[in-house]
Coordinates of C-alpha atoms and ligand atoms in Angstrom, one line a residue:
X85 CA 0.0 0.0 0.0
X86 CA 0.9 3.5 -0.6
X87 CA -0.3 7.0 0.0
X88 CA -2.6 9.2 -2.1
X89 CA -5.0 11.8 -2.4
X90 CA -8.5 10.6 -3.3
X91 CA -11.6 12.0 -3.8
X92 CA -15.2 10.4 -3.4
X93 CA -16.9 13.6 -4.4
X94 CA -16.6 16.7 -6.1
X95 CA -16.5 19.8 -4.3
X96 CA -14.2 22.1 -2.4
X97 CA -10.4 21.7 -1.6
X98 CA -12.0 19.8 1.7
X99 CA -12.9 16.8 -0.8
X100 CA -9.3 15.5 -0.4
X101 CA -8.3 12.5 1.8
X102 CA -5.2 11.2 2.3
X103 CA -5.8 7.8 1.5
X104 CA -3.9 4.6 1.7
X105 CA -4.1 2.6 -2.0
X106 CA -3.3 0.1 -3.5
X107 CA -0.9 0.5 -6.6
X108 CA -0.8 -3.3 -8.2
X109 CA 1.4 -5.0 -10.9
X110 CA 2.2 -2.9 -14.2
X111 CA -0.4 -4.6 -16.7
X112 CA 0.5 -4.6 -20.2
X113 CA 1.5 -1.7 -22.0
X114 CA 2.5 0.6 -17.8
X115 CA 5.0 1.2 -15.6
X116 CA 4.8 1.5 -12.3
X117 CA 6.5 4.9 -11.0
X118 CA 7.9 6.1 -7.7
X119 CA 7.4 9.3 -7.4
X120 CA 10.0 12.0 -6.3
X121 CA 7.8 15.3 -6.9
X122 CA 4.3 15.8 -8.1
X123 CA 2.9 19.2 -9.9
X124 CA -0.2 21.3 -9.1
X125 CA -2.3 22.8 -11.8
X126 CA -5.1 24.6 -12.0
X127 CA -6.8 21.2 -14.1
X128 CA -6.6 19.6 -11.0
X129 CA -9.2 22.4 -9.1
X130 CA -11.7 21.8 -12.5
X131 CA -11.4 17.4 -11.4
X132 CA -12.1 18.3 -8.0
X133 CA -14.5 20.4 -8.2
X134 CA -16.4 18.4 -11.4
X135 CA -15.8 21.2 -13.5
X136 CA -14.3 18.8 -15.6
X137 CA -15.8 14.9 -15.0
X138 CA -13.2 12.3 -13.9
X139 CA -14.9 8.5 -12.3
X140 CA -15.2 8.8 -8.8
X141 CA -13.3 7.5 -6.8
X142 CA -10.2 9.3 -8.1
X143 CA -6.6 9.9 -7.5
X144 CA -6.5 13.7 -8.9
X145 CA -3.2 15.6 -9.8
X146 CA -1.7 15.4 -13.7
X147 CA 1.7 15.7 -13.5
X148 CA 4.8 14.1 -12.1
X149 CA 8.2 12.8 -12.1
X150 CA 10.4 10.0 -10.6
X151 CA 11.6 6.8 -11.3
X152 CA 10.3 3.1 -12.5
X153 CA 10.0 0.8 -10.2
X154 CA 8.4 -1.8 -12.7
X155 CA 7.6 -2.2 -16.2
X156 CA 4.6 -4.3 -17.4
X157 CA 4.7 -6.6 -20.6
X158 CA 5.6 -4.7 -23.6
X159 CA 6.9 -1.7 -22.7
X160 CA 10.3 -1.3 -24.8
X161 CA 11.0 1.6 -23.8
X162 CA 11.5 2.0 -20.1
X163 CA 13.4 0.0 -17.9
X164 CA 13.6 -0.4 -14.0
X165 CA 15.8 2.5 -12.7
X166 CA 14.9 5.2 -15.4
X167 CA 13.9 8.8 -14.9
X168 CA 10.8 10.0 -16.0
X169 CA 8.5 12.5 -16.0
X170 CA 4.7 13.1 -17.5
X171 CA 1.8 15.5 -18.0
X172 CA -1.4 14.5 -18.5
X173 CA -2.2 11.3 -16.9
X174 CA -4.3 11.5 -14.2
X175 CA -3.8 9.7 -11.1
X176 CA -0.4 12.0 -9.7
X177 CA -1.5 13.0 -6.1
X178 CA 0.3 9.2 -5.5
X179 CA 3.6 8.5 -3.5
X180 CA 3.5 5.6 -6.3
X181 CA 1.4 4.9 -9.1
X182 CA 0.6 2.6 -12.4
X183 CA 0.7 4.8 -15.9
X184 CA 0.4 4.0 -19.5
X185 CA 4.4 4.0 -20.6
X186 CA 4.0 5.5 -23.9
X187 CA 2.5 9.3 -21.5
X188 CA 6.0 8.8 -19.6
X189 CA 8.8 11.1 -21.5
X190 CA 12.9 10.1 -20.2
X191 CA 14.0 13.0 -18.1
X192 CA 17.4 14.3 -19.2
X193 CA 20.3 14.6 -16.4
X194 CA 20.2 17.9 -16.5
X195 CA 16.6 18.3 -15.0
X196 CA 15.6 17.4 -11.5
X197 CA 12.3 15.8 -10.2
X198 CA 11.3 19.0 -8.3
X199 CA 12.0 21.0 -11.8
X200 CA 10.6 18.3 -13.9
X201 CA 7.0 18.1 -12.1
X202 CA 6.8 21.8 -12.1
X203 CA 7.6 22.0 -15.7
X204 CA 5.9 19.3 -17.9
X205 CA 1.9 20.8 -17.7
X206 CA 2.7 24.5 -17.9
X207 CA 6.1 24.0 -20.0
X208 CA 4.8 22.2 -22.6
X209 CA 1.1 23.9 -23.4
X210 CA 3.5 27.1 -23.3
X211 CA 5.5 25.6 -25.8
X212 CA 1.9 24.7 -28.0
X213 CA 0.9 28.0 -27.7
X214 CA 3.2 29.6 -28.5
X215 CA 5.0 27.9 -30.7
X216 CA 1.6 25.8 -32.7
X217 CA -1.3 27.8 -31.8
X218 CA -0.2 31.0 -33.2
X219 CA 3.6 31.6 -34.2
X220 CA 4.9 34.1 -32.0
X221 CA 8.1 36.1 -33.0
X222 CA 9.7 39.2 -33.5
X223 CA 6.9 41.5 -34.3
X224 CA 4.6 40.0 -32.4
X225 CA 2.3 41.9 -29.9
X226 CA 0.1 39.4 -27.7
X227 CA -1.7 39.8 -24.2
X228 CA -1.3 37.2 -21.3
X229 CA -3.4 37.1 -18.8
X230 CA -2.4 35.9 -15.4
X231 CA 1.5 36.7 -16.4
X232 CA 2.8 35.5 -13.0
X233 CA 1.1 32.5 -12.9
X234 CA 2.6 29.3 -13.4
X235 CA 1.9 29.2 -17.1
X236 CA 2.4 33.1 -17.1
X237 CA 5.9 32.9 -16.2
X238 CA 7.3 30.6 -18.4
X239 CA 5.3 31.7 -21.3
X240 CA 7.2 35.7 -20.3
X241 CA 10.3 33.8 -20.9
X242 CA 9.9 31.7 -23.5
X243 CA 7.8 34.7 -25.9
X244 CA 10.3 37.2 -24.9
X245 CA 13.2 34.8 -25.9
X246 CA 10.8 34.6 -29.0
X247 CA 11.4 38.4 -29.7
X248 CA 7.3 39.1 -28.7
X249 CA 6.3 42.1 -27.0
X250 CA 4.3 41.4 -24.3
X251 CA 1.2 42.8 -22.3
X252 CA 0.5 40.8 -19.1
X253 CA -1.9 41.2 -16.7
X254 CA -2.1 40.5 -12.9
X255 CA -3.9 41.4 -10.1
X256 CA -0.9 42.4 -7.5
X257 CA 2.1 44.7 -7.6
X258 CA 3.9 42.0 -6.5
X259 CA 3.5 39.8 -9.4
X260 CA 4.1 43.0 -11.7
X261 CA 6.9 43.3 -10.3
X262 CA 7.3 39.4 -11.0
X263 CA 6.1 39.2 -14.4
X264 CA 8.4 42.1 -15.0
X265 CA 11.7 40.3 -14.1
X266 CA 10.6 37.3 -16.2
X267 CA 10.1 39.2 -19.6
X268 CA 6.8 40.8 -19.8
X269 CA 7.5 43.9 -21.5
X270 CA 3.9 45.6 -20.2
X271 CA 2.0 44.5 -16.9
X272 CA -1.2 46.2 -16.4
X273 CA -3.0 45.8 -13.2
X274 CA -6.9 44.2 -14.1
X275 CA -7.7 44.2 -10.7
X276 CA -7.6 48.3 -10.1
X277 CA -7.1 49.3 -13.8
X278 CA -8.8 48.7 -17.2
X279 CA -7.1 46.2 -19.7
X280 CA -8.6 47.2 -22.6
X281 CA -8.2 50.5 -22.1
X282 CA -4.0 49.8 -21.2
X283 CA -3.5 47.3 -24.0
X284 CA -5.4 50.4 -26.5
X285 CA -2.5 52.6 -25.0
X286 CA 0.0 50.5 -25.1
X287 CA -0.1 49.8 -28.8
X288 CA -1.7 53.4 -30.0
X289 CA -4.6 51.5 -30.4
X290 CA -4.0 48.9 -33.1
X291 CA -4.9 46.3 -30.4
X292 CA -2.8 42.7 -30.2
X293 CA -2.3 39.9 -32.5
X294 CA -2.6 37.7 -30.2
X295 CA -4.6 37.4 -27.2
X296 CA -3.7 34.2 -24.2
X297 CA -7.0 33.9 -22.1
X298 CA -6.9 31.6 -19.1
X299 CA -8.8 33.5 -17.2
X300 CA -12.9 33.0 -18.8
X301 CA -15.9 34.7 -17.3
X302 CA -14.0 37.4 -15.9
X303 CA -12.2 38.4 -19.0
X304 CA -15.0 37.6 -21.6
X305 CA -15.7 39.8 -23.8
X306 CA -13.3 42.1 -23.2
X307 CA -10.3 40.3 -24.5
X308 CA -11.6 40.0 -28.0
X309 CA -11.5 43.9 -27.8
X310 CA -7.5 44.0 -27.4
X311 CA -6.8 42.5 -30.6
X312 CA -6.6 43.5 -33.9
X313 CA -8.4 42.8 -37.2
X314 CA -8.0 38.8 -38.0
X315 CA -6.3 38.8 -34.2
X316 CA -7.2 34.8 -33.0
X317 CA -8.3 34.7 -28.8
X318 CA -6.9 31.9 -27.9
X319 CA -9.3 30.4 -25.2
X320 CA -7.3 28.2 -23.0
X321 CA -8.5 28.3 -19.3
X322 CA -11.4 28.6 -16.7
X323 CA -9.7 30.2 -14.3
X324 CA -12.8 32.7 -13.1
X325 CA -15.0 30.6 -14.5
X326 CA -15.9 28.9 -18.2
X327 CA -16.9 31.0 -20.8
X328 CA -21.0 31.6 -21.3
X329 CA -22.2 29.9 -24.8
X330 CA -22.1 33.4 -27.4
X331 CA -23.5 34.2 -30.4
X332 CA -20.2 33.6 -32.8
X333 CA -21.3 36.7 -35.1
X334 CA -19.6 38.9 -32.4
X335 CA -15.8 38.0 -33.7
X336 CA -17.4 39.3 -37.0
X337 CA -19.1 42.3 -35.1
X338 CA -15.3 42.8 -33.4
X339 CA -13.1 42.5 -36.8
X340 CA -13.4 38.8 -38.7
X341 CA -11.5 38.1 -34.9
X342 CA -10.6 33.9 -35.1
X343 CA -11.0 31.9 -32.1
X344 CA -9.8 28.4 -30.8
X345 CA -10.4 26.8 -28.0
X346 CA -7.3 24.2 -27.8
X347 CA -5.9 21.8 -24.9
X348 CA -2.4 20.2 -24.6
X349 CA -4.4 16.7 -24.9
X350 CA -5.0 17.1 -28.5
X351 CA -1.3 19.2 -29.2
X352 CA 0.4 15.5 -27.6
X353 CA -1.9 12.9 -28.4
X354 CA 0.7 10.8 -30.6
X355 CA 3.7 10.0 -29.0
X356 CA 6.1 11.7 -31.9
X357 CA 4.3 14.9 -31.0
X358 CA 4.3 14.1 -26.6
X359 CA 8.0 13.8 -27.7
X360 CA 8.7 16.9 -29.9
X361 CA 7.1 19.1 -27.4
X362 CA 8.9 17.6 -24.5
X363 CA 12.3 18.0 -26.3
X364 CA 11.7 21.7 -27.4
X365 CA 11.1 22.4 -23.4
X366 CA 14.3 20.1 -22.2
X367 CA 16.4 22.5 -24.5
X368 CA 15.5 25.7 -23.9
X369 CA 15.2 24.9 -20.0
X370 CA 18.6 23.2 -20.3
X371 CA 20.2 26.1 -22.3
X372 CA 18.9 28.7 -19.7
X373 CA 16.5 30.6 -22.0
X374 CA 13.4 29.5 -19.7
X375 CA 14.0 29.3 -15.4
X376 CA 11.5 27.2 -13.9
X377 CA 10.2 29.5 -11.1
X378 CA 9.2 26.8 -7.8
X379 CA 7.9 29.7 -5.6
X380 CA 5.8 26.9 -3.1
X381 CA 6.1 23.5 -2.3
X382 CA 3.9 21.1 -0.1
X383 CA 4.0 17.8 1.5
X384 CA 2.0 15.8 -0.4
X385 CA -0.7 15.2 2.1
X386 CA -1.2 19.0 2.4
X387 CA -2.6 19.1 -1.1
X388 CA -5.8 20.5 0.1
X389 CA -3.7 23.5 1.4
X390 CA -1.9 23.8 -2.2
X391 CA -5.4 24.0 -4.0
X392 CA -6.7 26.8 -1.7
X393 CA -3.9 28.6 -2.3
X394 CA -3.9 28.0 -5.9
X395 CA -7.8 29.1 -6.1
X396 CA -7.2 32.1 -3.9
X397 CA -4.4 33.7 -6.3
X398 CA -2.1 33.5 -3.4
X399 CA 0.9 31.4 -5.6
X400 CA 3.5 32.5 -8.2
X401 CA 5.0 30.5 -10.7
X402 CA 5.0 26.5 -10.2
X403 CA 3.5 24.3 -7.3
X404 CA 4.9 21.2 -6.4
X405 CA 4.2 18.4 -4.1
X406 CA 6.8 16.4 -2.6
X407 CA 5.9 13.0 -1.5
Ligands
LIG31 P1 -1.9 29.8 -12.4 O1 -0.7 29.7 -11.7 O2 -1.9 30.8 -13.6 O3 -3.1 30.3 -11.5 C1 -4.3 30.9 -11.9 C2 -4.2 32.4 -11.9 O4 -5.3 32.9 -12.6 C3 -4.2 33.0 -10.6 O5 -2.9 33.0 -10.0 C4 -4.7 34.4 -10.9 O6 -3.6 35.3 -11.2 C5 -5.5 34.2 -12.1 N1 -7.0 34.4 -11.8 C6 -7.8 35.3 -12.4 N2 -9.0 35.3 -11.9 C7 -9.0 34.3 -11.0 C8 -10.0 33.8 -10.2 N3 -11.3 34.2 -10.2 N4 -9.7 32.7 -9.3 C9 -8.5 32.2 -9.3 N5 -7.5 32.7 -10.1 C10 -7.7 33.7 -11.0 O7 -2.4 28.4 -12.9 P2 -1.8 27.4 -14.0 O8 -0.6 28.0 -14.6 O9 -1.8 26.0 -13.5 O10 -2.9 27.5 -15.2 C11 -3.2 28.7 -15.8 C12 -4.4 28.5 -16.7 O11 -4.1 27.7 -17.8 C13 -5.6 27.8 -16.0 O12 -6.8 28.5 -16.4 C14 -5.6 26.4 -16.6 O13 -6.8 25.8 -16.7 C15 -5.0 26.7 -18.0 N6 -4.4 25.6 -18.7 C16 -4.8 25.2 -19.9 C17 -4.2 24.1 -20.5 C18 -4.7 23.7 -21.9 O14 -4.0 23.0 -22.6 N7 -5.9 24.2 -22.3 C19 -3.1 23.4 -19.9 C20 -2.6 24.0 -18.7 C21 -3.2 25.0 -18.1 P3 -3.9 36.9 -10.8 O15 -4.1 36.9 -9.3 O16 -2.7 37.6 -11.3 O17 -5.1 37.3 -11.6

């Protein structure tokens, strides 16, 4: 038996139990995988609170990194004693669990478990958004929300290494301050100030190209009214809240504005891509160009702790649990 956090219900962060389980054999196809550190995202709030369904009961939590244990029958390419790391396979909140081999991505030298759990999620939908969703580079304007977030920061980094300018937004000084000394060339306050109104100043009113919205009901509608003509709103979070059903003829109404709704499930479904995206993060983390920022860290039974943190905007940068 090992330790986990389970949930019978949906709900609030209370939902939560620390939970002895049991892990089994590897069937065909897994490996079985100690792990070292575990990552928090803000997914794991939308399967606890049902949000987003998952079977109940369920070991929550998307993210991790450590090392097999045990490989089941037909799994070429793991063996006992390797490093690995994953993002989205559900079942992390787990000192150990089971997971299909071909989610688990070899974890260079170079990278640590703590680094590795708090990168995988965030690292690689930054990389897909940035790099898939809508090419950013030199000449590139874009807003993104929730800059100093755990997704915000990397995506500072990795755009600005890109040659974007960026408008951010948070809700503190502090992570101005933050978002700042990651990259983000603009930070506008949407807590005391108005965004539109800043990202209209900011660019004499052209509006963005680009516009990264993780936030949802909070910031619907008035993101499509930072971009520009043809801009795409790239729809990639709940964080307020989902976004009401619209009528679509306001992206006409707004300037023939594109819109897509995308998740890092469909960007890594085949392995070749999983692997790609994976790669692309390893480098530029290895080479420097992106810092993972691990501002808080939990025991792993404290995970209830992590979420209401998470949900009441009181983290920076990554979240880890350590087992
Ligand atoms: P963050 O660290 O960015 O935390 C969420 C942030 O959202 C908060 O810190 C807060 O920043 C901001 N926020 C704004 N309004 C609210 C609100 N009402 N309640 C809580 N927070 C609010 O989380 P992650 O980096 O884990 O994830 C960021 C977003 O990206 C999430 O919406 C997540 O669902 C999405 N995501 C989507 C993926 C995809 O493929 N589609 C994959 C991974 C993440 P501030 O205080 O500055 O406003």
């Amino acid at each position: 038996m090992v330790h986990a956090i389970r949930i019978h219900q949906n709900g609030g962060p209370e939902v939560m139990k620390w939970e002895s389980v049991e892990v089994g054999e590897p069937g065909p196809g897994q490996v079985r995988l100690k792990q070292h550190a575990i990552g928090v995202n803000y997914i794991d709030t939308y399967h606890r609170s049902g949000l987003y369904k998952v079977a109940l009961p369920a070991v929550i939590g998307s993210e991790g990194a450590g090392e097999v244990v045990a490989v089941g029958a037909g799994v070429a390419d793991f063996k006992v004693g390797d490093r690995g790391a994953y993002a989205g396979a559900i079942g992390g909140y787990a000192e150990e669990r089971l997971m299909p081999a071909d989610r688990l991505v070899k974890l260079p030298a170079n990278i640590d478990y703590k680094t590795a759990a708090a990168m995988m999620l965030q690292g690689m939908t930054v990389r897909y958004l940035l790099r898939q969703t809508y090419k950013v580079g030199p000449g590139t304007i874009m807003l993104l929300h929730a800059a100093a977030g755990g997704i915000g920061l990397i995506a500072c980094q990795w755009a600005r290494h890109l040659g974007a300018t960026i408008i951010g937004t948070v809700s503190t000084e502090e992570k101005a301050k933050l978002a700042k000394e990651h990259g983000c060339t603009h930070v506008i306050n949407y807590k005391t100030d108005d965004f539109v109104k800043g990202v209209k100043e900011i660019t004499k009113g052209q509006g963005v190209d680009v516009v990264y919205d993780s936030i949802g009901k909070d910031t619907f509608p008035a993101s499509l009214d930072c971009l520009k003509p043809f801009g795409l709103w790239v729809s990639f979070g709940n964080a307020s809240g989902p976004v009401s059903a619209f009528d679509i003829t306001i992206l006409a109404g707004k300037g023939s504005l594109y819109a897509t709704r995308p998740t890092l499930v469909t960007y890594t479904a085949r392995r070749e891509d999983l692997l790609a995206n994976a790669n692309e993060l390893f480098d530029v983390v290895g080479k420097g160009i992106v810092k993972i920022t691990v501002n808080h860290t939990y025991p792993l039974k404290d995970a209830v702790q992590a979420h209401r943190d998470l949900e009441g905007r009181k983290t920076t940068g990554s979240v880890v649990l350590l087992p």
